[in-house]
Amino acid sequence: MSVGRRPLVAGNWKMHKTAVEARDFCVALAGLVDSGAPVDVAVCPPFTALQASSDALAGTEVAVYAQNVHEADAGAHTGEVSAAMLIDAGADGALVGHSERRAAGDTDAQVAARVRAGIDAGLLVVMCCGESIDTRRAGETEEWVTRQVREGLAQATAADIDRLVIAYEPIWAIGTGETATPDQAQEACAIVRAVASEVVDGQRLRVLYGGSVNPGNAAELMACPDVDGALVGGASLDPESFAAIVAAAA
Ligand code: PEP
């Protein structure tokens, strides 16, 4: 991890926690993380728990990100939520292009439009990318990740650097308990950084690793020179476990 790039640890709760459970988690987390530590921390609750999380974290350094954002400002998009609505609910940022969203139909073109819409609205956008096990076994990881980053940043500009983060999350490591080795994480995050450098200042870009990060493996993954933090799923659902990963980043 570079000293120039402040690490970020974000917890993706996926479809877990009601508003009351989110509030309880946030109160507990606020008591566990060291507010002076040189690390950015965020939780990514479901839409329905954004406001409760934001309220519970008011006055702390912990940010709240949504798990997706729609590209349109408003309109006939049943079930979708705009960037302005997320901000209205207290969100500071949003994930875009998580593999579970892509599996549900989100396309590269939508990812690009959502990166643009989120940043334009003032959100910090964490754009996710990562290959399947078949792609890795076929030796096509670099090609896959390169395409996802290029297409996801198709509407981004150099001026977006402070509101853009990219998370490399190999699909085979998400929720499986199988983590990329530090060498695999480093290699892929370096590719992400190199490709993103076609658009933004790569030396300032924060690139996260995600995929079964836990308190036991977080430190060695985040010690990789091109890994600037972690996007954490399962291990972010418990405040002690998530706080331990934050401490490892700090
Ligand atoms: C994720 O959902 O982004 C993720 C990385 O999940 P997990 O940590 O559970 O693999």
GROMACS .gro file of N, CA and C and ligand atoms in nm, residues 12 14 95 98 100 128 169 173-177 210-213 231-235, ligand 1:
model
   73
   12ASN      N    1  -1.937  -0.444   0.252
   12ASN     CA    2  -2.057  -0.464   0.169
   12ASN      C    3  -2.150  -0.563   0.239
   14LYS      N    4  -2.441  -0.652   0.151
   14LYS     CA    5  -2.531  -0.723   0.058
   14LYS      C    6  -2.675  -0.714   0.111
   95LEU      N    7  -2.127   0.161  -0.446
   95LEU     CA    8  -2.063   0.058  -0.527
   95LEU      C    9  -2.128   0.061  -0.665
   98HIS      N   10  -2.075  -0.433  -0.898
   98HIS     CA   11  -2.040  -0.553  -0.820
   98HIS      C   12  -2.077  -0.676  -0.902
  100GLU      N   13  -2.220  -0.940  -0.829
  100GLU     CA   14  -2.357  -0.991  -0.807
  100GLU      C   15  -2.459  -0.905  -0.883
  128CYS      N   16  -1.644  -0.195  -0.933
  128CYS     CA   17  -1.593  -0.330  -0.909
  128CYS      C   18  -1.566  -0.403  -1.042
  169GLU      N   19  -1.222  -0.771  -0.754
  169GLU     CA   20  -1.283  -0.879  -0.677
  169GLU      C   21  -1.300  -1.002  -0.766
  173ALA      N   22  -1.348  -1.582  -0.554
  173ALA     CA   23  -1.310  -1.561  -0.414
  173ALA      C   24  -1.421  -1.493  -0.334
  174ILE      N   25  -1.530  -1.454  -0.400
  174ILE     CA   26  -1.636  -1.380  -0.329
  174ILE      C   27  -1.729  -1.477  -0.259
  175GLY      N   28  -1.732  -1.468  -0.128
  175GLY     CA   29  -1.823  -1.549  -0.048
  175GLY      C   30  -1.789  -1.697  -0.046
  176THR      N   31  -1.672  -1.732  -0.095
  176THR     CA   32  -1.636  -1.873  -0.106
  176THR      C   33  -1.540  -1.918   0.004
  177GLY      N   34  -1.479  -1.822   0.073
  177GLY     CA   35  -1.376  -1.857   0.170
  177GLY      C   36  -1.242  -1.880   0.104
  210GLY      N   37  -1.098  -0.738  -0.304
  210GLY     CA   38  -1.213  -0.799  -0.235
  210GLY      C   39  -1.226  -0.944  -0.272
  211GLY      N   40  -1.268  -1.025  -0.175
  211GLY     CA   41  -1.286  -1.168  -0.198
  211GLY      C   42  -1.240  -1.243  -0.075
  212SER      N   43  -1.336  -1.273   0.016
  212SER     CA   44  -1.308  -1.349   0.138
  212SER      C   45  -1.198  -1.288   0.225
  213VAL      N   46  -1.193  -1.154   0.228
  213VAL     CA   47  -1.101  -1.089   0.322
  213VAL      C   48  -1.156  -1.109   0.463
  231LEU      N   49  -1.248  -0.439  -0.001
  231LEU     CA   50  -1.394  -0.443  -0.004
  231LEU      C   51  -1.431  -0.578   0.059
  232VAL      N   52  -1.504  -0.572   0.169
  232VAL     CA   53  -1.526  -0.689   0.253
  232VAL      C   54  -1.674  -0.724   0.255
  233GLY      N   55  -1.708  -0.849   0.228
  233GLY     CA   56  -1.846  -0.892   0.236
  233GLY      C   57  -1.877  -0.956   0.370
  234GLY      N   58  -1.872  -1.089   0.374
  234GLY     CA   59  -1.914  -1.164   0.492
  234GLY      C   60  -1.852  -1.116   0.623
  235ALA      N   61  -1.723  -1.087   0.621
  235ALA     CA   62  -1.656  -1.049   0.746
  235ALA      C   63  -1.689  -0.906   0.789
  251PEP     C1   64  -1.812  -0.872  -0.168
  251PEP     O1   65  -1.930  -0.900  -0.159
  251PEP     O2   66  -1.777  -0.770  -0.226
  251PEP     C2   67  -1.715  -0.964  -0.108
  251PEP     C3   68  -1.588  -0.944  -0.130
  251PEP     O3   69  -1.765  -1.067  -0.030
  251PEP     P1   70  -1.680  -1.167   0.064
  251PEP     O4   71  -1.585  -1.082   0.145
  251PEP     O5   72  -1.784  -1.233   0.149
  251PEP     O6   73  -1.608  -1.261  -0.026
   0.00000   0.00000   0.00000
